[in-house]
Every structure is written in C-alpha cells, then in structure tokens.
Coordinates of C-alpha atoms in Angstrom, one line a residue:
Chain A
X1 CA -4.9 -6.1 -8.6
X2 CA -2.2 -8.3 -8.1
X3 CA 0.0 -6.7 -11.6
X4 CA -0.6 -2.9 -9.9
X5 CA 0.3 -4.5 -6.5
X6 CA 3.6 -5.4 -8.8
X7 CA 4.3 -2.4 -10.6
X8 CA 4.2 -0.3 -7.5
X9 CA 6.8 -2.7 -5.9
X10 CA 9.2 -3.0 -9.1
X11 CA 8.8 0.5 -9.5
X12 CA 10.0 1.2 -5.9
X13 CA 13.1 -1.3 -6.3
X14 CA 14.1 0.6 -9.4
X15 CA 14.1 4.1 -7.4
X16 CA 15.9 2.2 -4.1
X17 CA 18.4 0.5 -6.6
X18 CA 19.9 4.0 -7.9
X19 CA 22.1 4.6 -5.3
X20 CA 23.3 3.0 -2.0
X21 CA 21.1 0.4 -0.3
X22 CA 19.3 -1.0 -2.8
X23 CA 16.3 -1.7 -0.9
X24 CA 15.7 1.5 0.8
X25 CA 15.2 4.6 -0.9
X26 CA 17.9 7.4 0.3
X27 CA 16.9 11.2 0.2
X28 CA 17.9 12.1 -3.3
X29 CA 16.1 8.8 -5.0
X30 CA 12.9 9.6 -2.6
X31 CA 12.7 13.4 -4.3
X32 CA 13.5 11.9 -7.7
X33 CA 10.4 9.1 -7.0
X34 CA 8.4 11.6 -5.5
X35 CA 8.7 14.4 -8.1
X36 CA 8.6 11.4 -10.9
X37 CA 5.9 9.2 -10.3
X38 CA 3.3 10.9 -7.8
X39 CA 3.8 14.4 -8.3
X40 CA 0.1 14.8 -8.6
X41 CA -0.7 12.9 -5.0
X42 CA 1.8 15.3 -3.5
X43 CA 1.9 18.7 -2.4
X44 CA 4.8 20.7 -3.5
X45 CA 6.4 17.5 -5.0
X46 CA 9.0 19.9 -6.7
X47 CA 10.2 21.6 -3.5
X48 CA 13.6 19.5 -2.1
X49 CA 12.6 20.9 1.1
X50 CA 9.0 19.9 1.2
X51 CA 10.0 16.5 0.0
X52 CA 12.7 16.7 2.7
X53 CA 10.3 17.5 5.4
X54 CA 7.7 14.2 4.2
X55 CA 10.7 12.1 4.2
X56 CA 11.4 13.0 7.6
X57 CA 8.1 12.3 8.8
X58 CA 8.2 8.7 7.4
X59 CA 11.7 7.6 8.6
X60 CA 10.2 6.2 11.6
X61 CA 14.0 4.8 12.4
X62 CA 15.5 7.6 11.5
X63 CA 18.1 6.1 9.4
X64 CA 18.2 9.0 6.5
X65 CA 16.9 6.1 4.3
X66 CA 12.7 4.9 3.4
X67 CA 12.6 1.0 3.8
X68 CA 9.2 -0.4 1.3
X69 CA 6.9 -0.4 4.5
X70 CA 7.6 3.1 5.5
X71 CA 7.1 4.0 1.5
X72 CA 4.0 2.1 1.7
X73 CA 2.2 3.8 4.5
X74 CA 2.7 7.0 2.3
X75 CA 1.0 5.8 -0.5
X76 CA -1.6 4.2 1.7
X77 CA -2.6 7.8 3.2
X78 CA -2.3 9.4 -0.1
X79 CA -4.5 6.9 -1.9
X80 CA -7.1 7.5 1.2
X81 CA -7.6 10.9 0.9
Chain B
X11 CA 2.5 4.5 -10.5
X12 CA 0.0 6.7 -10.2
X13 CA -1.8 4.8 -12.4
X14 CA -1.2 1.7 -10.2
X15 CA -2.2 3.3 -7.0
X16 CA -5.7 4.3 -8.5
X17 CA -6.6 0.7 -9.5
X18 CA -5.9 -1.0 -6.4
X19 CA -8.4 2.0 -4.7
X20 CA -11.1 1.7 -7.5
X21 CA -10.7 -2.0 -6.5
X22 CA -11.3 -2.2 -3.1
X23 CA -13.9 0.6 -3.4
X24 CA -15.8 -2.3 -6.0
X25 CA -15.8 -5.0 -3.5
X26 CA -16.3 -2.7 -0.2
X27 CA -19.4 -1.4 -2.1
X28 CA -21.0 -4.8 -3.0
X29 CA -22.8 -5.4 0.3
X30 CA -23.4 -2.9 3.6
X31 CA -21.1 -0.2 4.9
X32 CA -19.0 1.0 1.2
X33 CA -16.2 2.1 2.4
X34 CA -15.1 -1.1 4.5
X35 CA -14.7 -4.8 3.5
X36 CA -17.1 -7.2 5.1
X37 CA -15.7 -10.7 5.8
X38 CA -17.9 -12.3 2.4
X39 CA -16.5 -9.0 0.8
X40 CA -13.0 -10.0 1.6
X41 CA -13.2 -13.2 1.0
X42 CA -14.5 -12.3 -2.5
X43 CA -11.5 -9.7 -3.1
X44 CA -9.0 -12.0 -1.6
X45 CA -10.5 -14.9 -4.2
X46 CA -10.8 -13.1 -7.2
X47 CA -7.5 -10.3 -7.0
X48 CA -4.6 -12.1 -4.6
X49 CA -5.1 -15.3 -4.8
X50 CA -2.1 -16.3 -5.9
X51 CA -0.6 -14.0 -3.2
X52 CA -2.2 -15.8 0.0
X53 CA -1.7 -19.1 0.8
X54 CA -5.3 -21.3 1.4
X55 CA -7.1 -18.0 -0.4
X56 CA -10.0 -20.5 -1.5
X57 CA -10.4 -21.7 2.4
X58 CA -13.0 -19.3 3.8
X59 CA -11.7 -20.2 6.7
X60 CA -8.1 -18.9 6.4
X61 CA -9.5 -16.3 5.0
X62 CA -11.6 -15.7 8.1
X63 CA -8.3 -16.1 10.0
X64 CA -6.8 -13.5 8.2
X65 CA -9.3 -10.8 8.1
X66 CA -9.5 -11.1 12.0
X67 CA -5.5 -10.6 12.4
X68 CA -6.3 -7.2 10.0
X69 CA -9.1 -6.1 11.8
X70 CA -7.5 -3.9 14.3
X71 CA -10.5 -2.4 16.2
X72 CA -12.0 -5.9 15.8
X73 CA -15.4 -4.7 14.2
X74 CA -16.0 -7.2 11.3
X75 CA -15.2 -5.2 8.3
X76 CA -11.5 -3.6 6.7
X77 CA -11.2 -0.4 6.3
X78 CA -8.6 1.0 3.6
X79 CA -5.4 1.6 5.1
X80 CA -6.4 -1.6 7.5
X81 CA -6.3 -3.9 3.5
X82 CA -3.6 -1.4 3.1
X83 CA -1.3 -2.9 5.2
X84 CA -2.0 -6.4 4.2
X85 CA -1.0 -5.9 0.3
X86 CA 2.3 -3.7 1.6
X87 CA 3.6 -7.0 3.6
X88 CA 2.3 -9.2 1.4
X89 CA 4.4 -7.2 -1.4
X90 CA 7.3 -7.0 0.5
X91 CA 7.8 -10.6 1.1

C-alpha cells in the first residue's frame, strides 16, 4: 500500500513540475495527467472542455491551478464509484 | 496510476471485509491495515492506542468504522506531508 500511496504522489509531482508551480497542477498539465494516466476513470478524458469543466469543479480556491489535496479528492471519488 | 489507484481500493476492500459491515473499516480492522500497509507512515502505528486516537479524529459521523473516502483522506494528508 504504502509503494502505490507513492507512485500516485511522484506521479502527480511529475505532472505539477511541467510547467509553473511545481506543486500544483495548472490547466494544461491537469488535461495532459487526466488524458494520460486515468483516461479510463474519466468520462470524456479527451475533451479539453470536459477536462476543463472537472478542473473547475475541484479548484475549490479558485486559483486556475489543482494543489495535491484538491487532486486527491478526485481520485478518492473516482476510486469509490 | 491507474494501476496504483486499484491496489490501494482492493486493499482497503481486504481489510474492511475481514470482520462486520465490508465496506467500512472497524477500529481492529484499522488497526490491522494501519499495522500491516502504513506503518512506516504513522507515527506509534503499533500503539493501539494511537491508533484508536486516530481513527476517532477520521471518523467524521463518529460511528465506529471508516468508510472509503473517510481512509481516503487520511492517505491524501499523510502523502502530502
């Protein structure tokens, strides 16, 4: 458990790092994790404006950028469905 | 990290299963988990009663067993620190 709990977070710093603030993931790095790594947990993954639309719904702070927390409660709804 | 996301759920779905309701983490189930998969995560993990502290400061609607997104939470800040 603890070596997935640590692929999910290095695999996160590795999208967040692409670009800007490296420990937030901005729009374009979310789409590219999105369509990347959980294309299958995700509706329309593809779509910039469905991906667009999710992001906005996690960016409690509204900042234009996912920090991990807001990332994880994704994954945490996805993975309980 | 799809990959990644399905152990930690076929994980917790192993020790929720073990005893009672199978979807939620009793406090022996807990302790068991946080034993065997995080230990080296959470301070005192062997100390039932840290443990016991710890499940309590989780267990939002204060009903004796986790739920997912309630153990959910606790891997997300434990990863993030």
């Amino acid at each position: 458990m603890e070596s997935a709990i640590g692929v999910l977070v290095t695999q996160f710093k590795a999208y967040a790092g692409s670009d800007g603030s490296s420990d937030t993931l901005s729009r374009d790095e979310f789409h590219r994790l999105v369509t990347s790594e959980i294309h299958n947990f995700i509706k329309n993954a593809a779509d910039p404006a469905a991906t667009d639309q999710l992001m906005s719904s996690l960016d409690k702070n509204n900042d234009g950028e996912l920090n991990f927390l807001e990332f994880w409660q994704l994954i945490g709804h996805l993975a309980s469905q």
